[in-house]
mmCIF file of C-alpha atoms and ligand atoms in Angstrom:
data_model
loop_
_atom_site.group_PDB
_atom_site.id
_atom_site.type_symbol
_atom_site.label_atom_id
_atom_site.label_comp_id
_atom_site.label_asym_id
_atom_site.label_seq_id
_atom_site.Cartn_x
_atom_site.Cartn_y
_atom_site.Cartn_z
ATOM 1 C CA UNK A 1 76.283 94.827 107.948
ATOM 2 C CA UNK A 2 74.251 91.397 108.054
ATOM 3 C CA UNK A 3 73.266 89.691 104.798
ATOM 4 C CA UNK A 4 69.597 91.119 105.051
ATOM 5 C CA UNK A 5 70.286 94.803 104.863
ATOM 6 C CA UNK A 6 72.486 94.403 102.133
ATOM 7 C CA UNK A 7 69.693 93.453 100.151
ATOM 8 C CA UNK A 8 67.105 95.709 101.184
ATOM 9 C CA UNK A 9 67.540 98.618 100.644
ATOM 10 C CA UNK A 10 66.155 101.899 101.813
ATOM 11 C CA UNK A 11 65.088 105.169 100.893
ATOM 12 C CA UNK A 12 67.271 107.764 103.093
ATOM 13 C CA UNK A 13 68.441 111.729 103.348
ATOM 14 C CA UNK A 14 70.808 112.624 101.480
ATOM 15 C CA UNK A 15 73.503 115.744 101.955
ATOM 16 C CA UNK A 16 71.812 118.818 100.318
ATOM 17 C CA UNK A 17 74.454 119.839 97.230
ATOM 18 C CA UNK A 18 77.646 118.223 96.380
ATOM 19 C CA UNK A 19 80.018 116.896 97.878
ATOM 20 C CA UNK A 20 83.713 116.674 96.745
ATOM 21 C CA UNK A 21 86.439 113.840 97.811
ATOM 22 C CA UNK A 22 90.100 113.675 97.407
ATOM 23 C CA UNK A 23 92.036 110.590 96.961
ATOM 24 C CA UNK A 24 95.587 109.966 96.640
ATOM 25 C CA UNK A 25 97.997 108.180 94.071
ATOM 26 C CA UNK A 26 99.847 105.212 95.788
ATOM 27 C CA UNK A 27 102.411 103.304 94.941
ATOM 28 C CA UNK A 28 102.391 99.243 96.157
ATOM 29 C CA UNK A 29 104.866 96.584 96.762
ATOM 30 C CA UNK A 30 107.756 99.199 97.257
ATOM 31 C CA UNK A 31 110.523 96.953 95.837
ATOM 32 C CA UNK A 32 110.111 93.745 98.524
ATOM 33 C CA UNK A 33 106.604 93.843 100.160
ATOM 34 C CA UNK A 34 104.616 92.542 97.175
ATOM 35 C CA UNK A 35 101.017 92.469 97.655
ATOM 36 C CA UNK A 36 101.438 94.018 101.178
ATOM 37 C CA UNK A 37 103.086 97.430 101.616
ATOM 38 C CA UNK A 38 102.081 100.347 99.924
ATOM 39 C CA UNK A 39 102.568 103.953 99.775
ATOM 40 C CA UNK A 40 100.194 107.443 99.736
ATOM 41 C CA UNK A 41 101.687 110.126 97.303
ATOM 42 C CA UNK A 42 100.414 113.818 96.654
ATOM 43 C CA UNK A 43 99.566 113.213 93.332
ATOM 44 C CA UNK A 44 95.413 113.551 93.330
ATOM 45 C CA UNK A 45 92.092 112.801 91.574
ATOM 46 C CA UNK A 46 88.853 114.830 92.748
ATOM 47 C CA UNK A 47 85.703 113.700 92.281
ATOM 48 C CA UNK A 48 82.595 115.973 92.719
ATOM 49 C CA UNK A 49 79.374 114.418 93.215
ATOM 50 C CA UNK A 50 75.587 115.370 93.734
ATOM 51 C CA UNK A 51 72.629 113.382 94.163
ATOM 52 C CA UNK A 52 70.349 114.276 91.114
ATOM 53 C CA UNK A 53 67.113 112.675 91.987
ATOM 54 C CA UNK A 54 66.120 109.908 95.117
ATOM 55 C CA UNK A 55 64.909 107.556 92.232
ATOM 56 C CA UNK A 56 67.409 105.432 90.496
ATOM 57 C CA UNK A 57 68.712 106.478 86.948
ATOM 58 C CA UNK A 58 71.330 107.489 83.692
ATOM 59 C CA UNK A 59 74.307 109.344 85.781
ATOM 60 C CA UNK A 60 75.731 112.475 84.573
ATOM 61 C CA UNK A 61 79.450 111.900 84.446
ATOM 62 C CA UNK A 62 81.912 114.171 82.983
ATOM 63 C CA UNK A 63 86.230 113.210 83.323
ATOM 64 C CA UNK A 64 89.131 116.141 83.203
ATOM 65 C CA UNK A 65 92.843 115.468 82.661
ATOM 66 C CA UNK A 66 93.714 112.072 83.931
ATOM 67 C CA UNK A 67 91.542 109.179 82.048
ATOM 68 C CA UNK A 68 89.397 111.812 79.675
ATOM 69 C CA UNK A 69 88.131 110.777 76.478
ATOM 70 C CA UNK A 70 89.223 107.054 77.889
ATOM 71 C CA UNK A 71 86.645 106.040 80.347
ATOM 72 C CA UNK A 72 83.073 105.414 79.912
ATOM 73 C CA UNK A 73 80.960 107.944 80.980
ATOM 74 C CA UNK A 74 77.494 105.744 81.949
ATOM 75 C CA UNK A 75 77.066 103.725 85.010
ATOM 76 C CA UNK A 76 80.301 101.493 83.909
ATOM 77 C CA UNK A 77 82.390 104.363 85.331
ATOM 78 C CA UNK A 78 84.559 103.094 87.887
ATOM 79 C CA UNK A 79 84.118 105.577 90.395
ATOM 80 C CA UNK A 80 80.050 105.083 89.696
ATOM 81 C CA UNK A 81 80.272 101.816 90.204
ATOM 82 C CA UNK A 82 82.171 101.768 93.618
ATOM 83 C CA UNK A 83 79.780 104.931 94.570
ATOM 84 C CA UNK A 84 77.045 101.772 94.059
ATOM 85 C CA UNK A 85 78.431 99.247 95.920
ATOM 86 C CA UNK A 86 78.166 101.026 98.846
ATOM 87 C CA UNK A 87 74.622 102.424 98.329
ATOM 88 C CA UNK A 88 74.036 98.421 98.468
ATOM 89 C CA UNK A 89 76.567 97.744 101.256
ATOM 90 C CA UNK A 90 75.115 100.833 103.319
ATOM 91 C CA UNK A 91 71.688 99.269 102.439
ATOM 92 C CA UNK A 92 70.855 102.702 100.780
ATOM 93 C CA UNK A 93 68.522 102.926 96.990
ATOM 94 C CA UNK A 94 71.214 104.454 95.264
ATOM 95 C CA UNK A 95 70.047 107.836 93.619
ATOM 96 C CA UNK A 96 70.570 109.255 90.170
ATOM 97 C CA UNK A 97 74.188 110.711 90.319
ATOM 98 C CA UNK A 98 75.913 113.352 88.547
ATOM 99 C CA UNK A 99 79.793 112.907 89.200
ATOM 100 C CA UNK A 100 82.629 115.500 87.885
ATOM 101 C CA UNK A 101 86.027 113.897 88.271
ATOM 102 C CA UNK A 102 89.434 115.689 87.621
ATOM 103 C CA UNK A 103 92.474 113.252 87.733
ATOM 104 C CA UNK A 104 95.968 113.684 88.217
ATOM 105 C CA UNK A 105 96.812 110.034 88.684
ATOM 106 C CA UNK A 106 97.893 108.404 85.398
ATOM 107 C CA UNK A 107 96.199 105.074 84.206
ATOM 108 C CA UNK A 108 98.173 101.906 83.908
ATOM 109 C CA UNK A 109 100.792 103.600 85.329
ATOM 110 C CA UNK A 110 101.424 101.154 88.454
ATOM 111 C CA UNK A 111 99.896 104.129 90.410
ATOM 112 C CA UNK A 112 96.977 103.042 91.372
ATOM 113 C CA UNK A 113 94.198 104.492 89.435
ATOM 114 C CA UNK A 114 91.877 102.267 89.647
ATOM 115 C CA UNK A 115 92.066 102.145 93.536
ATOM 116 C CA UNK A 116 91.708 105.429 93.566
ATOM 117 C CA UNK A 117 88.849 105.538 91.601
ATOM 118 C CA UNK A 118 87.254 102.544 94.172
ATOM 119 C CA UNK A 119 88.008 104.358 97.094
ATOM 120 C CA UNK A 120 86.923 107.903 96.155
ATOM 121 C CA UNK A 121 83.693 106.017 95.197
ATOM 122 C CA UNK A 122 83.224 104.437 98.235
ATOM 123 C CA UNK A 123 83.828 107.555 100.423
ATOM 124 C CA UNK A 124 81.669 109.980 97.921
ATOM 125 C CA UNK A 125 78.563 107.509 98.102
ATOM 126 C CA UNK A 126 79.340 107.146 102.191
ATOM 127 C CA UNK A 127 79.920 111.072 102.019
ATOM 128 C CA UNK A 128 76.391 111.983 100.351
ATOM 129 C CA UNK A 129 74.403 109.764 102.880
ATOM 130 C CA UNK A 130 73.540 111.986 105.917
ATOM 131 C CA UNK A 131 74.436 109.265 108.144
ATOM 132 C CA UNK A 132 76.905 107.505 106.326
ATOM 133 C CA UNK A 133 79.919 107.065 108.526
ATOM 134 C CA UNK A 134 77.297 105.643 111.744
ATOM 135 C CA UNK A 135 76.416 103.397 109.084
ATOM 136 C CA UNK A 136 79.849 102.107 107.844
ATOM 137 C CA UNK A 137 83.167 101.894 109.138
ATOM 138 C CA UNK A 138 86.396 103.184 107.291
ATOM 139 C CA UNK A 139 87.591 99.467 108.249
ATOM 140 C CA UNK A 140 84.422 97.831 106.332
ATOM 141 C CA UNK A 141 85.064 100.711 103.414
ATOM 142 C CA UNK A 142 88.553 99.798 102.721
ATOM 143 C CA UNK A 143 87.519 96.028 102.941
ATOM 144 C CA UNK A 144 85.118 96.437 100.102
ATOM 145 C CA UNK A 145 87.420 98.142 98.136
ATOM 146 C CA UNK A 146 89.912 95.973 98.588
ATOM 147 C CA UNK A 147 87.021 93.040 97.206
ATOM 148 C CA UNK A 148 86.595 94.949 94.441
ATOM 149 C CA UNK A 149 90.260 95.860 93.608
ATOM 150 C CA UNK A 150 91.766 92.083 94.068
ATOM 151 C CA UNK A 151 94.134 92.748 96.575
ATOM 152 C CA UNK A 152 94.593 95.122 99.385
ATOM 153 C CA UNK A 153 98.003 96.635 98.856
ATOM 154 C CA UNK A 154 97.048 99.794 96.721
ATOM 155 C CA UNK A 155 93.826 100.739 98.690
ATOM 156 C CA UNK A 156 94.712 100.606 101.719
ATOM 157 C CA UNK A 157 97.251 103.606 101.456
ATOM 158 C CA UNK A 158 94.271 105.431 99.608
ATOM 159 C CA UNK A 159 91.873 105.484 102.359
ATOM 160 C CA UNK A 160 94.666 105.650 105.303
ATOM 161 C CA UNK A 161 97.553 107.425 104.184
ATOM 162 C CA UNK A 162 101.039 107.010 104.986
ATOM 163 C CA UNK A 163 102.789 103.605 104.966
ATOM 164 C CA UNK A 164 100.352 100.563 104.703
ATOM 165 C CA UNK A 165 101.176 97.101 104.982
ATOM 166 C CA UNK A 166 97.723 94.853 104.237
ATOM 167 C CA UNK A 167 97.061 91.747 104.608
ATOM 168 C CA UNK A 168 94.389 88.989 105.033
ATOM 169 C CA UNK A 169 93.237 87.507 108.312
ATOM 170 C CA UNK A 170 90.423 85.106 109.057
ATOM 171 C CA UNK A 171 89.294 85.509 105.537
ATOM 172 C CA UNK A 172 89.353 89.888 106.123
ATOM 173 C CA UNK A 173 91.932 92.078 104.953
ATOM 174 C CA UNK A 174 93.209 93.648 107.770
ATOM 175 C CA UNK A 175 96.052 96.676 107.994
ATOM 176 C CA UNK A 176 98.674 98.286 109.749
ATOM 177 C CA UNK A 177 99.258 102.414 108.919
ATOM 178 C CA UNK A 178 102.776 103.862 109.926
ATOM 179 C CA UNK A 179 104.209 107.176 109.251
ATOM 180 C CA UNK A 180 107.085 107.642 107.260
ATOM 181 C CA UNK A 181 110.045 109.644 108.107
ATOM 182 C CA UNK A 182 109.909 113.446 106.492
ATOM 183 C CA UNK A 183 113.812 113.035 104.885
ATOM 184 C CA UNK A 184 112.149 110.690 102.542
ATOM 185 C CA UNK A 185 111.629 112.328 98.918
ATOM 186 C CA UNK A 186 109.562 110.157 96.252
ATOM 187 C CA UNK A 187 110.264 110.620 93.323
ATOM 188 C CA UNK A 188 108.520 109.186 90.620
ATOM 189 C CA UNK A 189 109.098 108.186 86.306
ATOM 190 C CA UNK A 190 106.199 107.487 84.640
ATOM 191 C CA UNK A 191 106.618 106.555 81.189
ATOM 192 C CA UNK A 192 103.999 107.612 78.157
ATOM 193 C CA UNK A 193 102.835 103.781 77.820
ATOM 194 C CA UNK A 194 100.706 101.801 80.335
ATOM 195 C CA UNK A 195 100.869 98.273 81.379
ATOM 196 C CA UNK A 196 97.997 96.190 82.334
ATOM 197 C CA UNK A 197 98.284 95.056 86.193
ATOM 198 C CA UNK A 198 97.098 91.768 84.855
ATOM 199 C CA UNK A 199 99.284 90.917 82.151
ATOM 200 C CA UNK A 200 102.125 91.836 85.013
ATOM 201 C CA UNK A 201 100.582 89.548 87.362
ATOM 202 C CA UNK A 202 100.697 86.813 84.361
ATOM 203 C CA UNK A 203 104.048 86.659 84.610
ATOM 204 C CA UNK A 204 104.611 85.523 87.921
ATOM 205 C CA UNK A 205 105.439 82.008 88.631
ATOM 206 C CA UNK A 206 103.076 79.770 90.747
ATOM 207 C CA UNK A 207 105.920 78.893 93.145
ATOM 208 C CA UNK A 208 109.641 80.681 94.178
ATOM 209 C CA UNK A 209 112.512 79.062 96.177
ATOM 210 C CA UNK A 210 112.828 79.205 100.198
ATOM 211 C CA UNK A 211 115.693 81.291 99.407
ATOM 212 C CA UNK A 212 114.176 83.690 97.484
ATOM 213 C CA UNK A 213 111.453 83.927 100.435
ATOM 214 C CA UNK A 214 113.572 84.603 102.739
ATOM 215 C CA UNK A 215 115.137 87.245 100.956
ATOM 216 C CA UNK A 216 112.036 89.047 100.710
ATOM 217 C CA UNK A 217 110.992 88.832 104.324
ATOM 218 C CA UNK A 218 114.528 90.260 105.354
ATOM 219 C CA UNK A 219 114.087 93.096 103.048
ATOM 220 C CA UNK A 220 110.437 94.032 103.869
ATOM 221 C CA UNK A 221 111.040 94.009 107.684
ATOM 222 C CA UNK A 222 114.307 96.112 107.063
ATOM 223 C CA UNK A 223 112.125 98.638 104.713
ATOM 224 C CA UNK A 224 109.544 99.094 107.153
ATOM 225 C CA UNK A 225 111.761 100.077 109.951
ATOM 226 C CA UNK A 226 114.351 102.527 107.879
ATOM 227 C CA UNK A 227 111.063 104.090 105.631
ATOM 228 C CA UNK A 228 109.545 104.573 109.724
ATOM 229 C CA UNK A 229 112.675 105.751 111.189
ATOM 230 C CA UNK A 230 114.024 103.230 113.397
ATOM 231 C CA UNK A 231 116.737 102.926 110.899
ATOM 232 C CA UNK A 232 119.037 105.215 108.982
ATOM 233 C CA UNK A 233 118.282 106.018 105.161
ATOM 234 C CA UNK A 234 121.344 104.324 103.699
ATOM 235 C CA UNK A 235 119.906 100.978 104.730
ATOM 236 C CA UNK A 236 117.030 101.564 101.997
ATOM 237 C CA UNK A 237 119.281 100.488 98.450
ATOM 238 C CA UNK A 238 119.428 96.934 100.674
ATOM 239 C CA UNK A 239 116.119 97.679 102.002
ATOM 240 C CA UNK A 240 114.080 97.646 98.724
ATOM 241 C CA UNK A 241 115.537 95.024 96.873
ATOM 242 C CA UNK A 242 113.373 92.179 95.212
ATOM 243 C CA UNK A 243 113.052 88.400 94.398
ATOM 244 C CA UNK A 244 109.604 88.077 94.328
ATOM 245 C CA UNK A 245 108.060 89.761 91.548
ATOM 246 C CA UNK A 246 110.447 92.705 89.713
ATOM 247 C CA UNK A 247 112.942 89.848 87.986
ATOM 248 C CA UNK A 248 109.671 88.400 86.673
ATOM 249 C CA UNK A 249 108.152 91.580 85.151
ATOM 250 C CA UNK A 250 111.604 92.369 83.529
ATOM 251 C CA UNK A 251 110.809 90.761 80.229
ATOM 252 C CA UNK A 252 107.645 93.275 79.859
ATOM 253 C CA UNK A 253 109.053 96.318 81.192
ATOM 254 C CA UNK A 254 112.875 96.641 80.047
ATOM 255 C CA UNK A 255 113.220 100.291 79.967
ATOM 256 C CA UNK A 256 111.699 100.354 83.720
ATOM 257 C CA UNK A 257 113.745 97.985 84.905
ATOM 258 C CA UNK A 258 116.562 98.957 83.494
ATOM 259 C CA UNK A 259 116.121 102.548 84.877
ATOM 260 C CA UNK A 260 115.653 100.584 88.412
ATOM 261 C CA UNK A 261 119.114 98.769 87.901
ATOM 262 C CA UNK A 262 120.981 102.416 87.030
ATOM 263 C CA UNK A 263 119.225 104.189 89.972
ATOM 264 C CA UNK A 264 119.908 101.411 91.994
ATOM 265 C CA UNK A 265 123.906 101.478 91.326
ATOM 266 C CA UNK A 266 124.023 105.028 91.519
ATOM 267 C CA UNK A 267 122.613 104.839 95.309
ATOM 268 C CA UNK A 268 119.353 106.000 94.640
ATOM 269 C CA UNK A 269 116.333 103.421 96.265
ATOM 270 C CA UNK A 270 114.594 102.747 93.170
ATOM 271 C CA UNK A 271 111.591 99.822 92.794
ATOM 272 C CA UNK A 272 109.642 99.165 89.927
ATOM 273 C CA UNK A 273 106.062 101.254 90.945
ATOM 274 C CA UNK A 274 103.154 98.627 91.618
ATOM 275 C CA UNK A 275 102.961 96.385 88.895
ATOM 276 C CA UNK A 276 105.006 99.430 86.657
ATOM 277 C CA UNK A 277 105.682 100.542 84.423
ATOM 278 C CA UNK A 278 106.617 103.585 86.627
ATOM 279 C CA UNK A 279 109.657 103.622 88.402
ATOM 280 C CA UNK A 280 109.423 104.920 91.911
ATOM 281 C CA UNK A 281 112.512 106.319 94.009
ATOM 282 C CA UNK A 282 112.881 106.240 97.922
ATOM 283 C CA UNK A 283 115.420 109.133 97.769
ATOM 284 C CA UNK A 284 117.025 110.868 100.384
ATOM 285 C CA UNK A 285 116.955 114.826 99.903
ATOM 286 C CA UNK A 286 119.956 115.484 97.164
ATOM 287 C CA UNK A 287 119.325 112.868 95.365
ATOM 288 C CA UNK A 288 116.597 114.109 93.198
ATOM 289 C CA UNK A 289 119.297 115.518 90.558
ATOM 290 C CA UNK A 290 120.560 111.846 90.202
ATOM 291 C CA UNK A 291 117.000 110.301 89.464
ATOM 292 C CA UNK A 292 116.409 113.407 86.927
ATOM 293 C CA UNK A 293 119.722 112.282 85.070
ATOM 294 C CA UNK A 294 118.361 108.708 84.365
ATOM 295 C CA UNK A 295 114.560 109.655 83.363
ATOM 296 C CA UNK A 296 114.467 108.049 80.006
ATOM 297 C CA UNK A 297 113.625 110.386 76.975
ATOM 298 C CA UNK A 298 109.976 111.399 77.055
ATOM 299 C CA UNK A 299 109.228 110.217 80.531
ATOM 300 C CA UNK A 300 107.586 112.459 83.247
ATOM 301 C CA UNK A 301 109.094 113.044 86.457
ATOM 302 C CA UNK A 302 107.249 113.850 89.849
ATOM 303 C CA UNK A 303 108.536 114.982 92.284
ATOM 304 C CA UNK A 304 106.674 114.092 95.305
ATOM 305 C CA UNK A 305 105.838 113.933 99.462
ATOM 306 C CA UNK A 306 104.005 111.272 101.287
ATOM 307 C CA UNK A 307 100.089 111.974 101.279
ATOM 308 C CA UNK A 308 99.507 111.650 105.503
ATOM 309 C CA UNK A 309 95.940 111.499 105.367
ATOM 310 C CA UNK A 310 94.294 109.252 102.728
ATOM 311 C CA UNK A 311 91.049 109.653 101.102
ATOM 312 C CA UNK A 312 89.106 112.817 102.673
ATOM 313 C CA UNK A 313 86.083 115.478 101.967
ATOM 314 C CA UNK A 314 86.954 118.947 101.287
ATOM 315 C CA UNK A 315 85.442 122.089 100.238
ATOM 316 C CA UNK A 316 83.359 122.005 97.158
ATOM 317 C CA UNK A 317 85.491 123.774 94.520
ATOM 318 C CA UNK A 318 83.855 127.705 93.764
HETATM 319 N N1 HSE B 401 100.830 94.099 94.225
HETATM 320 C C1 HSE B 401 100.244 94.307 92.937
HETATM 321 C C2 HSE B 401 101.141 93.728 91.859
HETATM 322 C C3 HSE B 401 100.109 95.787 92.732
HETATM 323 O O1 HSE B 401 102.331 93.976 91.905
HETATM 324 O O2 HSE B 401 100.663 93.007 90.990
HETATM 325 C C4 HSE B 401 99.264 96.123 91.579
HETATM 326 O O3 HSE B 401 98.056 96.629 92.006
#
């Protein structure tokens, strides 16, 4: 996409009828990898989407489960606005929209709702242009929503699927998609409160010790190889452990963390979710009766597999 075409635009065909996209909860940092690895899980939002008119205007926006009565439902919609940005990346006059979302992925939950929202934006928009994908890469898709999320760990999982570890290169984020292993069971504890990503990112100090560096670096190469197999499961309790960012967050999240420490000593893999203040848990099958005895009162618990495909199109519900 060169500067020019992003700024003029162009009148184009668009698909005839909706169009509906799924996206994926994911869960980042996975104990270790902060702001790098993340995590697809079959926990949804679906977004339905038509084009309304070729001439700009007022969407029509309507938001089940997930997120309902919550969200602004004019053009300050998340999943609106992402659905934008690539009507101006593509180079497309963005049409008048009407966009039905139904969301199973809880808000400031550290599970990545707002990525989700990005991405399924991004796809719908590139989805309702009748030559979207000549026009735009997944690559260049998951780099703008990664530009419009902050960092790359939680969207790159959402378009991709599977294990993600993102990072930046030459001033581009740039990612690596593994599978992971089928004997892994996520589990996650979401608590009835949410927890800003920012005010979790406030706590972080500017600087942390060699020590603590090299810490993390052990543990993230050792997760990455036992969550992909080249390693057995009981290397993951080591595997997920954190300097970095969880001791930080502690202060904020007590309950989380302090569900992470029991899990933790009673074998169970267990990593504050994202920026929290869910808890998620790598468990190994059998284990799910352990993480079920230490969900505090009041908390949900899903249990989960790992979404393999990312961010797709599928049949327009009847
Ligand atoms: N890596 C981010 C954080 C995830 O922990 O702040 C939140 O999107």
């Amino acid at each position: 996409m060169d500067a020019q075409r992003a700024h003029d635009t162009e009148q184009v065909s668009f698909a005839e009828g909706p169009v509906a996209v799924r996206v994926p909860a994911t869960s980042a940092n996975l104990g270790p990898g902060f702001d790098v690895l993340g995590l697809a899980l079959t926990l949804y939002d679906d977004v339905v989407t038509e084009v309304l008119s070729t001439e700009t205007g007022d969407p029509v926006i309507t938001v089940a489960g997930e997120g309902a009565g919550e969200v602004p439902l004019d053009e300050t919609h998340l999943v609106h606005r992402a659905m934008f940005a690539a009507f101006q990346a593509m180079g497309v006059t963005p049409p008048r929209l009407r966009l039905d979302c139904r969301n199973e992925v809880p808000h400031g939950r550290g599970l990545g709702s707002s990525s989700a929202a990005i991405v399924s934006g991004l796809w719908a928009a590139r989805s309702l242009v009748q030559d979207g994908p000549e026009r735009w890469s997944d690559h260049a898709l998951f780099e703008l929503a990664a530009r419009i999320e902050g960092h790359p760990d939680n969207v790159a999982p959402a378009v991709f699927g599977g294990l993600t570890l993102a990072y930046e290169a030459d001033a581009q984020y740039q990612l690596v998609r593994l599978d992971v292993r089928a004997d892994v069971v996520p589990l996650v504890l979401v608590p009835d409160h949410p927890m800003e990503t920012e005010v979790a990112r406030g706590l972080l100090p500017t600087s942390v010790s060699h020590a603590d560096a090299v810490f993390n670096s052990a543990r993230t190469a050792l997760l990455v190889a036992a969550l992909s197999g080249a390693l057995p499961l009981e290397v993951l309790v080591d595997a997920s452990d954190d300097r970095l960012h969880q001791p930080y967050r502690t202060e904020a999240m007590p309950q989380t963390m302090a569900a992470v420490a029991d899990l933790r000593a009673a074998g169970v893999p267990a990593v504050l979710s994202g920026a929290g203040p869910s808890v998620l848990a790598l468990a190994r099958p059998g284990q799910e009766a352990t993480v079920e005895a230490h969900r505090p009162e009041g908390w949900r618990l899903h249990a989960l597999a790992v979404d393999a495909d990312g961010v797709r199109t599928q049949d327009v519900p009847g």
